[in-house]
Amino acid sequence: MKTKDLNLAYKLRHALDESATNLPKNTSERLSSARNIALSRKKPESEQVVVAPRFVAVGDRNTMHSPFASDTVFSWLGRMGVALPLAALVFGLMGLYQYEKHQQIIEAATIDAEVLTDDLPLSAYLDHGFDAFLANSDEE
């Protein structure tokens, strides 16, 4: 908070504290009973026990310099638990992309081969009437 905001907050608190002492007795009692009612309705604080498994090696942790100390191994496995699925996802997507690209090349090659092995001249394929002829011949 800025200094001006803090000063304003302190002044407001001081003014409220002063005016609280000048309240009529009836109002003070009503505020006190309302506070007691609110406190009675407050939910009791409950302590929650959190169980967090941890692998502990035998011996003093400060003297363990082995690369297979519990924290080192399991933190490495934890990082690999995120990296391996991510790498599998990336390689899987790359494989799908290559497969789709290969299929498109095969389809284009098949169409080219059919056009080149046909007895019709290439100009026939450019004729709009020929498209209608092919559509009619497919229906029969």
PDB file of C-alpha atoms in Angstrom:
ATOM      1  CA  MET A   1       0.000   0.000   0.000  1.00  0.00           C
ATOM      2  CA  LYS A   2       1.020   3.555  -0.529  1.00  0.00           C
ATOM      3  CA  THR A   3       1.810   5.852   2.362  1.00  0.00           C
ATOM      4  CA  LYS A   4      -1.297   7.965   1.754  1.00  0.00           C
ATOM      5  CA  ASP A   5      -3.513   4.872   1.839  1.00  0.00           C
ATOM      6  CA  LEU A   6      -1.945   3.687   5.086  1.00  0.00           C
ATOM      7  CA  ASN A   7      -2.364   7.095   6.703  1.00  0.00           C
ATOM      8  CA  LEU A   8      -6.022   7.193   5.662  1.00  0.00           C
ATOM      9  CA  ALA A   9      -6.591   3.696   7.050  1.00  0.00           C
ATOM     10  CA  TYR A  10      -5.011   4.645  10.388  1.00  0.00           C
ATOM     11  CA  LYS A  11      -7.122   7.828  10.597  1.00  0.00           C
ATOM     12  CA  LEU A  12     -10.309   5.898   9.825  1.00  0.00           C
ATOM     13  CA  ARG A  13      -9.503   3.253  12.435  1.00  0.00           C
ATOM     14  CA  HIS A  14      -8.773   5.926  15.031  1.00  0.00           C
ATOM     15  CA  ALA A  15     -12.027   7.757  14.236  1.00  0.00           C
ATOM     16  CA  LEU A  16     -14.045   4.533  14.463  1.00  0.00           C
ATOM     17  CA  ASP A  17     -12.421   3.609  17.769  1.00  0.00           C
ATOM     18  CA  GLU A  18     -13.255   7.042  19.219  1.00  0.00           C
ATOM     19  CA  SER A  19     -16.854   6.917  18.017  1.00  0.00           C
ATOM     20  CA  ALA A  20     -17.291   3.385  19.412  1.00  0.00           C
ATOM     21  CA  THR A  21     -16.761   4.718  22.938  1.00  0.00           C
ATOM     22  CA  ASN A  22     -19.463   7.362  22.370  1.00  0.00           C
ATOM     23  CA  LEU A  23     -22.191   4.908  21.336  1.00  0.00           C
ATOM     24  CA  PRO A  24     -25.333   4.654  23.447  1.00  0.00           C
ATOM     25  CA  LYS A  25     -25.484   1.727  25.864  1.00  0.00           C
ATOM     26  CA  ASN A  26     -28.411   0.107  24.015  1.00  0.00           C
ATOM     27  CA  THR A  27     -26.490   0.111  20.703  1.00  0.00           C
ATOM     28  CA  SER A  28     -23.355  -1.264  22.355  1.00  0.00           C
ATOM     29  CA  GLU A  29     -25.343  -4.133  23.876  1.00  0.00           C
ATOM     30  CA  ARG A  30     -26.987  -4.952  20.552  1.00  0.00           C
ATOM     31  CA  LEU A  31     -23.598  -4.952  18.800  1.00  0.00           C
ATOM     32  CA  SER A  32     -22.153  -7.154  21.531  1.00  0.00           C
ATOM     33  CA  SER A  33     -24.991  -9.681  21.292  1.00  0.00           C
ATOM     34  CA  ALA A  34     -24.732  -9.715  17.481  1.00  0.00           C
ATOM     35  CA  ARG A  35     -21.010 -10.405  17.809  1.00  0.00           C
ATOM     36  CA  ASN A  36     -21.639 -13.250  20.259  1.00  0.00           C
ATOM     37  CA  ILE A  37     -24.243 -14.781  17.938  1.00  0.00           C
ATOM     38  CA  ALA A  38     -21.842 -14.565  14.989  1.00  0.00           C
ATOM     39  CA  LEU A  39     -19.066 -16.183  17.032  1.00  0.00           C
ATOM     40  CA  SER A  40     -21.375 -18.984  18.146  1.00  0.00           C
ATOM     41  CA  ARG A  41     -22.256 -19.756  14.515  1.00  0.00           C
ATOM     42  CA  LYS A  42     -18.632 -19.847  13.446  1.00  0.00           C
ATOM     43  CA  LYS A  43     -17.551 -23.273  12.326  1.00  0.00           C
ATOM     44  CA  PRO A  44     -14.884 -24.796  14.539  1.00  0.00           C
ATOM     45  CA  GLU A  45     -11.482 -24.939  12.999  1.00  0.00           C
ATOM     46  CA  SER A  46     -10.548 -28.461  12.128  1.00  0.00           C
ATOM     47  CA  GLU A  47      -7.062 -29.742  11.718  1.00  0.00           C
ATOM     48  CA  GLN A  48      -6.564 -31.668   8.538  1.00  0.00           C
ATOM     49  CA  VAL A  49      -3.924 -34.321   8.361  1.00  0.00           C
ATOM     50  CA  VAL A  50      -2.113 -34.472   5.058  1.00  0.00           C
ATOM     51  CA  VAL A  51      -0.272 -37.647   4.216  1.00  0.00           C
ATOM     52  CA  ALA A  52       2.596 -37.136   1.826  1.00  0.00           C
ATOM     53  CA  PRO A  53       4.635 -40.260   1.128  1.00  0.00           C
ATOM     54  CA  ARG A  54       8.348 -39.725   1.103  1.00  0.00           C
ATOM     55  CA  PHE A  55      11.104 -42.174   0.490  1.00  0.00           C
ATOM     56  CA  VAL A  56      13.665 -42.118   3.247  1.00  0.00           C
ATOM     57  CA  ALA A  57      17.046 -43.781   3.064  1.00  0.00           C
ATOM     58  CA  VAL A  58      18.809 -45.221   6.083  1.00  0.00           C
ATOM     59  CA  GLY A  59      21.479 -42.941   7.471  1.00  0.00           C
ATOM     60  CA  ASP A  60      22.103 -39.276   7.828  1.00  0.00           C
ATOM     61  CA  ARG A  61      20.871 -37.276   4.855  1.00  0.00           C
ATOM     62  CA  ASN A  62      23.790 -34.875   5.153  1.00  0.00           C
ATOM     63  CA  THR A  63      26.358 -37.639   4.676  1.00  0.00           C
ATOM     64  CA  MET A  64      24.742 -39.272   1.632  1.00  0.00           C
ATOM     65  CA  HIS A  65      26.628 -38.331  -1.513  1.00  0.00           C
ATOM     66  CA  SER A  66      25.522 -41.277  -3.601  1.00  0.00           C
ATOM     67  CA  PRO A  67      23.782 -40.481  -6.884  1.00  0.00           C
ATOM     68  CA  PHE A  68      21.173 -43.007  -5.798  1.00  0.00           C
ATOM     69  CA  ALA A  69      20.228 -41.125  -2.635  1.00  0.00           C
ATOM     70  CA  SER A  70      16.471 -41.066  -2.177  1.00  0.00           C
ATOM     71  CA  ASP A  71      15.892 -37.394  -3.015  1.00  0.00           C
ATOM     72  CA  THR A  72      18.076 -37.513  -6.124  1.00  0.00           C
ATOM     73  CA  VAL A  73      16.581 -40.669  -7.608  1.00  0.00           C
ATOM     74  CA  PHE A  74      12.959 -39.872  -6.968  1.00  0.00           C
ATOM     75  CA  SER A  75      13.226 -36.232  -8.010  1.00  0.00           C
ATOM     76  CA  TRP A  76      14.803 -37.477 -11.260  1.00  0.00           C
ATOM     77  CA  LEU A  77      11.975 -39.990 -11.683  1.00  0.00           C
ATOM     78  CA  GLY A  78       9.449 -37.253 -10.976  1.00  0.00           C
ATOM     79  CA  ARG A  79      10.895 -35.078 -13.722  1.00  0.00           C
ATOM     80  CA  MET A  80      10.947 -38.033 -16.093  1.00  0.00           C
ATOM     81  CA  GLY A  81       7.319 -38.724 -15.203  1.00  0.00           C
ATOM     82  CA  VAL A  82       6.487 -35.435 -16.894  1.00  0.00           C
ATOM     83  CA  ALA A  83       9.093 -35.513 -19.664  1.00  0.00           C
ATOM     84  CA  LEU A  84       8.418 -39.031 -20.973  1.00  0.00           C
ATOM     85  CA  PRO A  85       4.703 -38.574 -21.707  1.00  0.00           C
ATOM     86  CA  LEU A  86       5.438 -35.185 -23.230  1.00  0.00           C
ATOM     87  CA  ALA A  87       8.132 -36.693 -25.474  1.00  0.00           C
ATOM     88  CA  ALA A  88       5.778 -39.551 -26.438  1.00  0.00           C
ATOM     89  CA  LEU A  89       3.112 -37.008 -27.364  1.00  0.00           C
ATOM     90  CA  VAL A  90       5.532 -34.997 -29.513  1.00  0.00           C
ATOM     91  CA  PHE A  91       6.856 -38.079 -31.314  1.00  0.00           C
ATOM     92  CA  GLY A  92       3.327 -39.407 -31.781  1.00  0.00           C
ATOM     93  CA  LEU A  93       2.176 -36.151 -33.358  1.00  0.00           C
ATOM     94  CA  MET A  94       5.238 -36.097 -35.607  1.00  0.00           C
ATOM     95  CA  GLY A  95       4.492 -39.675 -36.683  1.00  0.00           C
ATOM     96  CA  LEU A  96       0.862 -38.815 -37.465  1.00  0.00           C
ATOM     97  CA  TYR A  97       1.973 -35.824 -39.525  1.00  0.00           C
ATOM     98  CA  GLN A  98       4.435 -37.929 -41.526  1.00  0.00           C
ATOM     99  CA  TYR A  99       1.817 -40.655 -42.086  1.00  0.00           C
ATOM    100  CA  GLU A 100      -0.781 -38.163 -43.364  1.00  0.00           C
ATOM    101  CA  LYS A 101       1.773 -36.522 -45.633  1.00  0.00           C
ATOM    102  CA  HIS A 102       2.762 -39.938 -47.014  1.00  0.00           C
ATOM    103  CA  GLN A 103      -0.905 -40.784 -47.675  1.00  0.00           C
ATOM    104  CA  GLN A 104      -1.398 -37.519 -49.577  1.00  0.00           C
ATOM    105  CA  ILE A 105       1.645 -38.294 -51.738  1.00  0.00           C
ATOM    106  CA  ILE A 106       0.343 -41.799 -52.493  1.00  0.00           C
ATOM    107  CA  GLU A 107      -3.110 -40.436 -53.462  1.00  0.00           C
ATOM    108  CA  ALA A 108      -1.583 -37.801 -55.751  1.00  0.00           C
ATOM    109  CA  ALA A 109       0.679 -40.428 -57.350  1.00  0.00           C
ATOM    110  CA  THR A 110      -2.288 -42.749 -57.923  1.00  0.00           C
ATOM    111  CA  ILE A 111      -4.278 -40.009 -59.661  1.00  0.00           C
ATOM    112  CA  ASP A 112      -1.271 -39.067 -61.790  1.00  0.00           C
ATOM    113  CA  ALA A 113      -0.703 -42.685 -62.775  1.00  0.00           C
ATOM    114  CA  GLU A 114      -4.361 -43.123 -63.808  1.00  0.00           C
ATOM    115  CA  VAL A 115      -4.278 -39.956 -65.898  1.00  0.00           C
ATOM    116  CA  LEU A 116      -1.029 -40.907 -67.609  1.00  0.00           C
ATOM    117  CA  THR A 117      -2.075 -44.490 -68.413  1.00  0.00           C
ATOM    118  CA  ASP A 118      -5.454 -43.455 -69.864  1.00  0.00           C
ATOM    119  CA  ASP A 119      -6.035 -43.305 -73.633  1.00  0.00           C
ATOM    120  CA  LEU A 120      -7.639 -39.851 -73.563  1.00  0.00           C
ATOM    121  CA  PRO A 121      -5.622 -36.754 -74.355  1.00  0.00           C
ATOM    122  CA  LEU A 122      -5.008 -34.301 -71.518  1.00  0.00           C
ATOM    123  CA  SER A 123      -7.162 -31.661 -73.201  1.00  0.00           C
ATOM    124  CA  ALA A 124     -10.200 -33.894 -72.618  1.00  0.00           C
ATOM    125  CA  TYR A 125      -9.787 -33.503 -68.892  1.00  0.00           C
ATOM    126  CA  LEU A 126      -9.978 -29.711 -69.252  1.00  0.00           C
ATOM    127  CA  ASP A 127     -13.360 -29.854 -71.032  1.00  0.00           C
ATOM    128  CA  HIS A 128     -16.325 -29.091 -68.750  1.00  0.00           C
ATOM    129  CA  GLY A 129     -18.559 -31.409 -70.728  1.00  0.00           C
ATOM    130  CA  PHE A 130     -16.187 -34.284 -70.048  1.00  0.00           C
ATOM    131  CA  ASP A 131     -16.780 -33.830 -66.289  1.00  0.00           C
ATOM    132  CA  ALA A 132     -20.517 -34.189 -66.922  1.00  0.00           C
ATOM    133  CA  PHE A 133     -19.841 -37.298 -69.071  1.00  0.00           C
ATOM    134  CA  LEU A 134     -17.809 -38.854 -66.256  1.00  0.00           C
ATOM    135  CA  ALA A 135     -20.530 -38.054 -63.713  1.00  0.00           C
ATOM    136  CA  ASN A 136     -23.156 -39.711 -65.940  1.00  0.00           C
ATOM    137  CA  SER A 137     -21.001 -42.752 -66.608  1.00  0.00           C
ATOM    138  CA  ASP A 138     -20.442 -43.263 -62.866  1.00  0.00           C
ATOM    139  CA  GLU A 139     -24.213 -43.307 -62.271  1.00  0.00           C
ATOM    140  CA  GLU A 140     -24.813 -46.048 -64.845  1.00  0.00           C
TER     141      GLU A 140
END
